[in-house]
Amino acid sequence: MLNRQGRPTAAADASGSGRATFTGNRALLQSEALLFEIGRLDTTGVDIDEPEPFTPRLGGLERKGDIGLPGLSEPEAMRHYVRLSQQNYGIDTGLFPLGSCTMKHNPRLNERVARLPGFADVHPLQPVSTVQGALEAMDQLGRWLLELTGMEAVALSPKAGAHGELCGMMAIKAAIEAKGEGATRKVVLVPESAHGTNPATAALIGFEVKAVPAREDGTVDVESVRAMAGPDVAAIMLTNPNTLGLFERDIVDIARILHAAGAYFYCDGANFNAIVGKARPGDLGVDAMHINLHKTFSTPHGGGGPGSGPVVLSPRLAPFAPLPFLTREGGTLGLVEMARDHAGERPFGRLTAFHGQMGMFVRALAYMLSHGADGMKQASEDAVLNANYVRACLSDLLSLPFGDRPCMHEVLFDDTWLKGTGVTTLDFAKAMIDEGYHPMTVYFPLVVHGAMLVEPTESESRASLDLFIATLRDLALSATSGDTERFTGAPYLAPRRRLDETRAARSPVLRWTPPEPVSEAAE
Ligand SMILES: *Cc1c(COP(=O)(O)O)cnc(C)c1O
């Protein structure tokens, strides 16, 4: 069936899921066409006078014809974007159990503060004398990060976790080159369970990646690290708590082994939200670690919001921190934009044009100051408690790959429990959509078959967790009692159902083309 725009209706898309509708809308959930489909060339939401005749000064490069952008009136534009926003599921709509991503509540206070003109409207090229307040906020944030991690120096400019990894690994590379070992130390050790960005980062800057096996219990095999750590090794990249939601108990030994071999310890700090206020990476022997401000200090990164991945460095790596960085002379803050020989600085370079994500700095600092040291510690404890509550309430139905040992901030299930049911991890995740939940992370980490990684975060109340758990139990019982249909065609109720994700990734259609006119004869 075609709707008024001549497109297949959503209901027709979801065949078998109830009645098709004339409009393609599903009750009050409105189907929304592309701007190009609904816009008109002769419409605009603004009313501007025709310009007086003028002589262009573009040397013949001026536009000759219409741009051809679709126009909408203001109410039409408003509806278009609000409808699209209603098709998005976010942390402000419901529980977002995406493991590894840490989708926690972002307090509205953060937004209020980030919009203060002194933070929101500054320009990175403004004279520093006019932005002392903004620099003060950056400096305070940096000092909090050093205090919480027990490290020596901080680079604020990286714009995401992966960018922070690049920053930390470039500092390590610079330190190795400064010792004249650049040609020999080419190997970076990465545990099998690592986030894909770790090996990608190491490879990007020319290191050779060697995988470190895990033990039965999911943690890194220390004996393998000992056997592999030699004069060819530059660093290990280790996540703690690891991506299986488990604390690497041997982290101090691992650090000692690496240091004794003349190598560095990079810690992927994306899971720092589980240990803030409980353990300081600097005390554990870490040399460099990025912190995902957007995971640990609120502002979930769904919906395209920016991230921020400051890197903290140990005394051994501090001289290699990238430009720019802050200095304080007397009562005045300044930005160091060029290496100063007298200060022993040997910055490896610069990662971004300017100073990083100001809005994210302000949000993270607002979160820190409003929670306080005790509040941040409690947030970590509650995140771990909530994950363990989910684990305990589901462990009789879903299978735990590493036994019934407590987890940190996220709980990992595998698909052993689905064996013989005809239901896969993907089917299970899709059925959660029909129940109004964004699925958990699936098929990551790769070391576990059919992984389902659930991270509830500290944001969720007991009531919210109980409903989530009851829903998963109901689904799990359906799956194991033969109701495969609930899963194999799911989601039944979503406006769009199973998409060909492989095709979408391999051959994305990035340009809209007008549809063929529907011929009269075919009517
Ligand atoms: C999220 C994450 C990253 C990457 O962080 P981005 O901000 O998404 O670039 C790296 N490692 C781990 C373990 C993560 O969870």
Coordinates of C-alpha atoms and ligand atoms in Angstrom, one line a residue:
M1 CA 0.0 0.0 0.0
L2 CA 1.2 3.5 -0.8
N3 CA 0.5 6.5 1.4
R4 CA -0.1 10.0 0.3
Q5 CA 3.5 10.6 -0.5
G6 CA 3.5 7.5 -2.7
R7 CA 5.7 5.5 -0.3
P8 CA 5.0 2.2 1.1
T9 CA 3.2 2.8 4.4
A10 CA 4.9 1.8 7.6
A11 CA 2.0 -0.6 8.3
A12 CA 2.5 -2.3 5.0
D13 CA 6.2 -2.5 5.9
A14 CA 5.2 -4.3 9.1
S15 CA 3.0 -6.8 7.4
G16 CA 1.3 -9.2 9.8
S17 CA 1.5 -6.7 12.7
G18 CA -2.0 -5.4 12.6
R19 CA -3.9 -3.1 10.2
A20 CA -2.4 -1.0 7.6
T21 CA -3.3 2.6 7.9
F22 CA -4.0 5.1 5.1
T23 CA -1.5 7.6 6.4
G24 CA 1.2 5.2 7.4
N25 CA 1.0 6.5 10.9
R26 CA 0.8 4.1 13.8
A27 CA -1.8 5.7 16.1
L28 CA 0.0 8.8 17.4
L29 CA 3.4 7.6 16.3
Q30 CA 3.7 9.5 13.0
S31 CA 5.5 8.3 10.0
E32 CA 7.8 11.1 8.7
A33 CA 9.0 11.5 5.2
L34 CA 12.4 13.1 4.2
L35 CA 12.6 16.9 3.9
F36 CA 13.2 16.4 0.2
E37 CA 9.9 14.6 -0.1
I38 CA 7.8 17.0 1.9
G39 CA 9.5 20.3 1.2
R40 CA 8.7 22.6 -1.7
L41 CA 11.1 24.9 -3.6
D42 CA 8.8 27.9 -3.3
T43 CA 8.2 27.7 0.4
T44 CA 10.1 29.3 3.2
G45 CA 9.7 29.9 6.9
V46 CA 11.3 33.4 6.8
D47 CA 10.2 36.5 5.0
I48 CA 13.1 38.5 3.7
D49 CA 12.9 41.4 1.3
E50 CA 14.3 40.9 -2.2
P51 CA 17.7 42.4 -2.2
E52 CA 18.3 45.7 -4.0
P53 CA 20.2 45.1 -7.3
F54 CA 23.9 44.8 -6.6
T55 CA 27.1 43.9 -8.4
P56 CA 28.5 40.6 -7.2
R57 CA 32.2 40.6 -6.3
L58 CA 32.7 36.8 -6.6
G59 CA 34.6 37.0 -9.9
G60 CA 32.2 35.0 -11.9
L61 CA 31.9 32.3 -9.2
E62 CA 28.4 33.3 -8.1
R63 CA 25.6 30.8 -8.3
K64 CA 23.7 30.8 -11.5
G65 CA 20.5 29.0 -10.7
D66 CA 18.4 28.0 -7.6
I67 CA 20.1 25.8 -5.0
G68 CA 17.1 23.5 -5.0
L69 CA 16.8 23.1 -1.3
P70 CA 13.4 22.1 -0.1
G71 CA 11.5 24.7 1.9
L72 CA 9.0 24.4 4.7
S73 CA 6.9 26.9 6.6
E74 CA 7.9 27.3 10.3
P75 CA 5.1 25.0 11.7
E76 CA 6.0 22.4 9.1
A77 CA 9.7 22.5 9.9
M78 CA 8.8 22.3 13.6
R79 CA 6.6 19.2 13.1
H80 CA 9.2 17.5 10.9
Y81 CA 11.9 17.7 13.5
V82 CA 9.7 17.0 16.5
R83 CA 8.3 13.9 14.8
L84 CA 11.8 12.7 14.1
S85 CA 12.8 13.3 17.7
Q86 CA 9.8 11.1 18.7
Q87 CA 11.2 8.3 16.7
N88 CA 14.4 8.4 18.7
Y89 CA 14.9 6.5 21.9
G90 CA 17.1 8.2 24.4
I91 CA 18.1 8.1 28.0
D92 CA 15.4 10.7 28.7
T93 CA 12.7 8.3 27.4
G94 CA 13.6 5.2 29.3
L95 CA 16.1 2.7 30.6
F96 CA 19.0 2.4 28.2
P97 CA 20.8 -0.8 29.1
L98 CA 23.6 -0.5 26.4
G99 CA 26.6 -2.1 28.0
S100 CA 30.0 -0.5 27.5
C101 CA 28.4 2.8 26.5
T102 CA 27.2 3.9 30.0
M103 CA 24.0 5.7 29.2
K104 CA 23.4 7.5 32.5
H105 CA 21.1 10.4 33.4
N106 CA 22.4 13.8 32.5
P107 CA 21.3 16.2 35.2
R108 CA 19.4 19.3 33.8
L109 CA 21.7 21.4 36.0
N110 CA 24.6 20.5 33.7
E111 CA 22.6 21.9 30.7
R112 CA 21.8 25.1 32.5
V113 CA 25.4 25.8 33.4
A114 CA 26.7 24.8 30.0
R115 CA 24.5 27.4 28.4
L116 CA 25.8 30.3 30.4
P117 CA 27.0 32.8 27.8
G118 CA 30.5 32.9 29.5
F119 CA 30.9 29.3 28.5
A120 CA 28.6 28.8 25.5
D121 CA 29.5 32.0 23.6
V122 CA 33.2 32.2 23.9
H123 CA 35.4 31.9 20.9
P124 CA 38.6 29.9 21.0
L125 CA 40.6 32.7 19.5
Q126 CA 39.5 35.3 22.1
P127 CA 42.3 36.9 24.0
V128 CA 42.9 34.8 27.1
S129 CA 42.4 37.8 29.3
T130 CA 38.7 37.8 28.3
V131 CA 38.1 34.1 29.0
Q132 CA 39.6 33.7 32.5
G133 CA 36.4 32.2 33.8
A134 CA 36.2 29.5 31.1
L135 CA 39.9 28.7 31.6
E136 CA 39.3 28.5 35.4
A137 CA 36.6 25.9 34.7
M138 CA 38.9 23.9 32.5
D139 CA 41.7 24.1 35.2
Q140 CA 39.3 23.0 37.9
L141 CA 38.1 20.1 35.8
G142 CA 41.7 19.1 35.1
R143 CA 42.6 19.2 38.8
W144 CA 39.6 17.0 39.7
L145 CA 40.6 14.5 37.1
L146 CA 44.1 14.4 38.5
E147 CA 42.8 14.0 42.0
L148 CA 40.4 11.2 41.1
T149 CA 43.0 9.3 39.1
G150 CA 46.2 10.0 41.1
M151 CA 48.1 11.1 38.0
E152 CA 50.5 13.9 37.1
A153 CA 49.3 15.7 34.0
V154 CA 46.2 16.0 32.0
A155 CA 45.5 16.7 28.3
L156 CA 42.0 18.1 27.9
S157 CA 41.8 18.4 24.1
P158 CA 40.9 14.8 22.9
K159 CA 37.3 14.8 21.7
A160 CA 36.3 11.2 22.4
G161 CA 37.5 8.1 24.1
A162 CA 39.1 6.8 20.9
H163 CA 40.8 10.1 20.4
G164 CA 42.1 10.0 23.9
E165 CA 43.5 6.6 23.2
L166 CA 45.3 8.1 20.3
C167 CA 46.6 10.9 22.5
G168 CA 47.9 8.5 25.2
M169 CA 49.5 6.2 22.7
M170 CA 51.2 9.1 20.9
A171 CA 52.6 10.2 24.3
I172 CA 53.9 6.7 24.8
K173 CA 55.4 6.6 21.3
A174 CA 57.1 10.0 21.9
A175 CA 58.6 8.8 25.2
I176 CA 59.9 5.6 23.6
E177 CA 61.4 7.6 20.7
A178 CA 63.0 10.0 23.2
K179 CA 64.8 7.0 24.7
G180 CA 66.0 6.0 21.3
E181 CA 63.9 2.8 21.3
G182 CA 61.5 3.8 18.5
A183 CA 62.9 1.3 16.1
T184 CA 62.8 -1.7 18.5
R185 CA 59.7 -1.3 20.6
K186 CA 57.0 -1.9 18.0
V187 CA 54.6 -4.3 19.8
V188 CA 51.5 -3.3 21.7
L189 CA 49.8 -6.0 23.8
V190 CA 46.0 -6.0 23.7
P191 CA 43.7 -8.4 25.6
E192 CA 41.3 -10.5 23.5
S193 CA 38.3 -8.9 25.1
A194 CA 39.4 -5.3 24.3
H195 CA 37.1 -2.7 22.7
G196 CA 37.9 -2.5 19.0
T197 CA 39.3 1.0 19.3
N198 CA 42.3 -0.3 21.3
P199 CA 43.9 -2.4 18.5
A200 CA 42.8 0.2 15.9
T201 CA 44.5 3.0 17.8
A202 CA 47.8 1.0 18.2
A203 CA 47.7 0.0 14.5
L204 CA 46.9 3.5 13.3
I205 CA 50.2 4.9 14.7
G206 CA 52.3 2.0 13.4
F207 CA 52.4 -0.5 16.3
E208 CA 52.0 -4.2 15.8
V209 CA 49.2 -5.6 17.9
K210 CA 49.6 -8.9 19.7
A211 CA 46.5 -10.4 21.5
V212 CA 46.8 -11.5 25.1
P213 CA 44.7 -14.5 25.9
A214 CA 42.2 -14.4 28.8
R215 CA 41.9 -17.0 31.5
E216 CA 38.9 -19.2 32.2
D217 CA 37.5 -16.5 34.5
G218 CA 37.6 -13.8 31.8
T219 CA 40.5 -11.8 33.2
V220 CA 43.9 -11.2 31.5
D221 CA 46.3 -14.1 31.8
V222 CA 49.2 -12.6 33.8
E223 CA 51.6 -15.4 32.8
S224 CA 51.0 -14.7 29.1
V225 CA 51.8 -11.0 29.8
R226 CA 55.0 -12.0 31.5
A227 CA 56.0 -14.3 28.6
M228 CA 55.2 -11.6 26.0
A229 CA 56.8 -8.6 27.7
G230 CA 60.2 -8.1 26.2
P231 CA 62.4 -5.5 24.6
D232 CA 60.1 -5.3 21.6
V233 CA 57.1 -4.3 23.6
A234 CA 56.0 -0.6 23.8
A235 CA 52.9 -0.9 25.9
I236 CA 49.9 -2.9 27.0
M237 CA 46.4 -1.4 26.5
L238 CA 44.2 -2.8 29.2
T239 CA 40.7 -1.9 30.3
N240 CA 39.8 -2.0 33.9
P241 CA 37.1 -3.0 34.8
N242 CA 37.4 -4.9 31.6
T243 CA 34.8 -5.1 28.9
L244 CA 33.3 -8.3 30.5
G245 CA 32.4 -6.2 33.5
L246 CA 35.1 -7.8 35.6
F247 CA 37.8 -6.1 37.7
E248 CA 41.3 -7.1 36.6
R249 CA 42.6 -8.1 40.0
D250 CA 46.2 -8.6 38.8
I251 CA 46.5 -5.1 37.4
V252 CA 49.3 -4.1 39.8
D253 CA 51.4 -7.2 38.8
I254 CA 50.7 -6.5 35.2
A255 CA 52.0 -2.9 35.6
R256 CA 55.1 -4.2 37.4
I257 CA 55.8 -6.7 34.6
L258 CA 55.5 -4.0 31.9
H259 CA 57.6 -1.5 33.7
A260 CA 60.3 -4.0 34.4
A261 CA 60.4 -4.7 30.7
G262 CA 60.8 -1.0 29.9
A263 CA 57.3 -0.7 28.5
Y264 CA 54.3 1.5 29.4
F265 CA 50.8 0.8 30.8
Y266 CA 47.9 2.3 28.9
C267 CA 44.6 1.9 30.7
D268 CA 41.4 2.3 28.7
G269 CA 39.4 4.3 31.2
A270 CA 36.0 4.1 29.6
N271 CA 34.8 2.0 32.5
F272 CA 36.1 4.4 35.1
N273 CA 32.5 5.1 36.2
A274 CA 32.7 1.8 38.1
I275 CA 35.6 2.8 40.3
V276 CA 35.6 6.6 40.7
G277 CA 36.3 7.4 44.3
K278 CA 37.2 3.7 45.0
A279 CA 40.6 3.2 43.3
R280 CA 43.1 5.6 41.6
P281 CA 44.6 4.3 38.4
G282 CA 47.9 6.2 39.2
D283 CA 48.2 4.0 42.4
L284 CA 47.8 0.9 40.3
G285 CA 50.8 1.7 38.0
V286 CA 49.0 3.2 35.0
D287 CA 51.0 5.5 32.8
A288 CA 48.2 6.9 30.6
M289 CA 44.5 6.7 30.7
H290 CA 41.7 8.4 28.8
I291 CA 38.5 9.3 30.6
N292 CA 35.2 9.3 28.7
L293 CA 33.6 12.4 30.3
H294 CA 30.5 11.3 28.4
K295 CA 30.3 8.0 30.2
T296 CA 31.7 8.7 33.6
F297 CA 30.6 12.2 34.3
S298 CA 27.1 12.2 32.7
T299 CA 26.1 13.4 29.2
P300 CA 25.4 10.1 27.5
H301 CA 26.6 10.2 23.9
G302 CA 23.5 8.8 22.2
G303 CA 21.8 11.1 19.7
G304 CA 24.9 12.5 18.3
G305 CA 26.0 14.7 21.2
P306 CA 29.7 15.4 21.4
G307 CA 32.0 13.4 23.6
S308 CA 35.2 14.3 25.4
G309 CA 38.1 12.1 26.2
P310 CA 40.7 13.9 28.4
V311 CA 43.9 11.9 29.0
V312 CA 45.8 11.7 32.3
L313 CA 49.5 10.9 32.3
S314 CA 52.0 9.6 34.9
P315 CA 55.1 11.6 35.7
R316 CA 57.0 9.5 33.1
L317 CA 54.8 10.6 30.3
A318 CA 53.8 14.1 31.6
P319 CA 56.6 15.9 29.6
F320 CA 55.1 14.5 26.3
A321 CA 51.6 15.9 26.9
P322 CA 50.2 17.5 23.7
L323 CA 49.7 21.2 23.2
P324 CA 47.9 23.3 24.2
F325 CA 47.8 23.2 28.0
L326 CA 47.0 25.5 30.9
T327 CA 49.5 27.4 33.0
R328 CA 48.9 29.6 36.0
E329 CA 51.2 32.6 36.6
G330 CA 50.3 34.6 39.6
G331 CA 46.5 34.8 39.5
T332 CA 46.2 34.6 35.7
L333 CA 45.6 31.5 33.6
G334 CA 47.3 31.1 30.3
L335 CA 47.4 28.6 27.4
V336 CA 50.7 27.2 26.4
E337 CA 50.6 26.9 22.6
M338 CA 54.3 26.2 21.9
A339 CA 56.8 24.0 23.7
R340 CA 58.9 25.9 26.2
D341 CA 62.4 24.4 26.3
H342 CA 63.3 25.7 29.8
A343 CA 60.4 23.8 31.3
G344 CA 61.5 20.4 30.1
E345 CA 58.4 20.1 27.9
R346 CA 58.5 17.8 24.9
P347 CA 54.9 17.8 23.6
F348 CA 54.3 15.2 20.9
G349 CA 52.3 17.8 19.0
R350 CA 48.7 18.9 18.9
L351 CA 45.5 16.8 18.5
T352 CA 42.9 19.5 17.7
A353 CA 42.8 23.0 16.4
F354 CA 41.8 24.4 19.8
H355 CA 41.3 23.3 23.3
G356 CA 38.6 20.6 23.3
Q357 CA 34.9 20.4 24.0
M358 CA 34.1 23.3 26.3
G359 CA 30.4 22.3 26.7
M360 CA 31.5 18.9 27.9
F361 CA 34.0 20.3 30.3
V362 CA 31.4 22.4 31.9
R363 CA 28.9 19.6 32.1
A364 CA 31.4 17.2 33.7
L365 CA 32.6 19.9 36.2
A366 CA 28.9 20.7 37.1
Y367 CA 28.4 16.9 37.7
M368 CA 31.5 16.7 39.9
L369 CA 30.8 19.8 41.9
S370 CA 27.1 18.9 42.5
H371 CA 27.9 15.3 43.5
G372 CA 31.0 16.1 45.5
A373 CA 33.6 13.5 46.3
D374 CA 31.1 11.4 48.4
G375 CA 28.4 11.6 45.7
M376 CA 30.7 10.4 42.9
K377 CA 31.9 7.5 45.0
Q378 CA 28.2 6.6 45.7
A379 CA 27.4 6.8 42.0
S380 CA 30.1 4.2 41.3
E381 CA 28.8 2.0 44.1
D382 CA 25.2 2.3 42.9
A383 CA 26.2 1.5 39.3
V384 CA 27.9 -1.7 40.5
L385 CA 25.0 -2.5 42.8
N386 CA 22.4 -2.1 40.1
A387 CA 24.3 -4.3 37.7
N388 CA 24.7 -7.0 40.3
Y389 CA 21.0 -6.7 41.1
V390 CA 20.1 -7.4 37.4
R391 CA 22.6 -10.3 37.4
A392 CA 21.2 -11.9 40.5
C393 CA 17.6 -11.5 39.4
L394 CA 18.3 -13.1 36.0
S395 CA 21.0 -15.7 36.6
D396 CA 18.5 -18.5 37.0
L397 CA 17.2 -18.0 33.5
L398 CA 20.1 -16.4 31.5
S399 CA 23.6 -18.0 31.4
L400 CA 26.6 -16.3 32.8
P401 CA 29.8 -17.1 30.9
F402 CA 32.2 -16.6 33.9
G403 CA 30.2 -18.2 36.7
D404 CA 28.3 -16.5 39.4
R405 CA 31.0 -14.1 40.4
P406 CA 29.9 -10.6 41.1
C407 CA 30.4 -8.1 38.3
M408 CA 31.3 -4.4 38.3
H409 CA 29.1 -1.8 36.5
E410 CA 27.8 -4.2 33.8
V411 CA 26.7 -7.8 33.6
L412 CA 27.5 -10.1 30.7
F413 CA 25.3 -13.0 29.6
D414 CA 25.9 -15.4 26.8
D415 CA 23.5 -17.4 24.6
T416 CA 24.1 -20.9 26.1
W417 CA 20.7 -20.6 27.6
L418 CA 19.1 -20.1 24.2
K419 CA 20.5 -23.3 22.7
G420 CA 17.9 -25.4 21.0
T421 CA 15.2 -22.7 21.3
G422 CA 15.5 -21.4 17.7
V423 CA 15.9 -17.9 19.2
T424 CA 19.2 -16.0 18.8
T425 CA 20.7 -13.1 20.8
L426 CA 19.6 -10.8 18.0
D427 CA 16.0 -12.1 18.1
F428 CA 15.9 -11.6 21.8
A429 CA 17.2 -8.0 21.5
K430 CA 14.6 -7.2 18.8
A431 CA 11.8 -8.5 21.0
M432 CA 12.9 -6.1 23.7
I433 CA 12.0 -3.3 21.3
D434 CA 8.4 -4.4 21.2
E435 CA 8.4 -4.1 24.9
G436 CA 9.6 -0.5 24.8
Y437 CA 13.3 -1.1 25.7
H438 CA 16.4 -0.2 23.8
P439 CA 18.3 -3.5 23.5
M440 CA 21.4 -4.1 25.5
T441 CA 24.8 -4.3 23.7
V442 CA 24.8 -7.6 21.7
Y443 CA 27.6 -9.7 20.2
F444 CA 30.2 -7.6 22.1
P445 CA 32.6 -8.5 23.6
L446 CA 33.5 -11.0 20.9
V447 CA 35.2 -13.5 23.3
V448 CA 31.7 -14.6 24.5
H449 CA 29.3 -16.4 22.2
G450 CA 26.1 -14.4 21.6
A451 CA 27.0 -11.8 24.2
M452 CA 24.4 -9.7 25.9
L453 CA 26.0 -6.9 27.9
V454 CA 23.7 -5.0 30.2
E455 CA 24.7 -1.8 32.0
P456 CA 21.8 -0.3 33.9
T457 CA 23.9 2.5 35.5
E458 CA 23.2 4.2 38.8
S459 CA 20.4 6.3 37.3
E460 CA 17.7 3.6 37.5
S461 CA 15.4 3.3 40.5
R462 CA 14.6 -0.1 42.1
A463 CA 11.1 0.1 40.5
S464 CA 12.6 0.8 37.1
L465 CA 15.0 -2.1 37.5
D466 CA 12.3 -4.4 38.7
L467 CA 10.1 -3.7 35.6
F468 CA 13.1 -4.3 33.3
I469 CA 14.0 -7.5 35.0
A470 CA 10.3 -8.7 34.9
T471 CA 10.2 -7.9 31.2
L472 CA 13.4 -9.8 30.5
R473 CA 12.2 -12.8 32.6
D474 CA 8.9 -12.8 30.7
L475 CA 10.8 -12.8 27.4
A476 CA 13.2 -15.4 28.6
L477 CA 10.4 -17.8 29.6
S478 CA 8.7 -17.2 26.2
A479 CA 12.0 -18.1 24.5
T480 CA 12.6 -21.3 26.5
S481 CA 8.9 -22.5 26.3
G482 CA 8.8 -22.5 22.5
D483 CA 7.1 -19.2 21.7
T484 CA 9.7 -18.5 19.0
E485 CA 7.4 -16.4 16.9
R486 CA 7.6 -13.6 19.5
F487 CA 11.2 -13.3 18.6
T488 CA 12.0 -14.4 15.0
G489 CA 9.8 -11.7 13.5
A490 CA 10.4 -9.1 16.1
P491 CA 10.1 -6.1 16.4
Y492 CA 6.4 -6.3 15.3
L493 CA 5.4 -3.0 16.7
A494 CA 8.1 -0.7 15.6
P495 CA 7.5 1.6 12.5
R496 CA 10.6 0.0 10.9
R497 CA 11.4 -3.6 11.5
R498 CA 14.5 -5.6 10.7
L499 CA 16.7 -3.7 8.5
D500 CA 19.4 -5.2 6.2
E501 CA 22.1 -3.8 8.4
T502 CA 24.9 -5.4 6.4
R503 CA 23.6 -3.9 3.2
A504 CA 23.1 -0.6 4.9
A505 CA 26.7 -0.6 6.0
R506 CA 28.2 -1.9 2.8
S507 CA 26.2 0.2 0.3
P508 CA 24.7 3.1 2.1
V509 CA 22.3 5.3 0.0
L510 CA 23.5 8.8 0.9
R511 CA 21.8 10.8 -1.8
W512 CA 18.1 11.2 -2.2
T513 CA 16.8 10.7 -5.7
P514 CA 13.3 11.8 -6.7
P515 CA 11.0 8.8 -7.1
E516 CA 9.9 7.7 -10.6
P517 CA 6.5 9.3 -11.3
V518 CA 3.7 6.9 -10.7
S519 CA 2.2 6.3 -14.1
E520 CA -1.5 6.8 -14.6
A521 CA -1.9 3.5 -16.4
A522 CA -0.8 1.6 -13.4
E523 CA -3.5 3.1 -11.2
Ligands
LIG1 C1 33.3 3.7 24.6 C2 34.5 3.0 24.7 C3 35.7 3.4 24.0 C4 35.6 4.5 23.0 O1 35.1 5.7 23.4 P1 34.4 6.8 22.4 O2 34.2 8.0 23.2 O3 33.2 6.1 21.9 O4 35.4 7.0 21.3 C5 36.8 2.8 24.2 N1 36.9 1.7 25.0 C6 35.9 1.3 25.7 C7 36.0 0.1 26.7 C8 34.6 1.9 25.6 O5 33.6 1.4 26.3

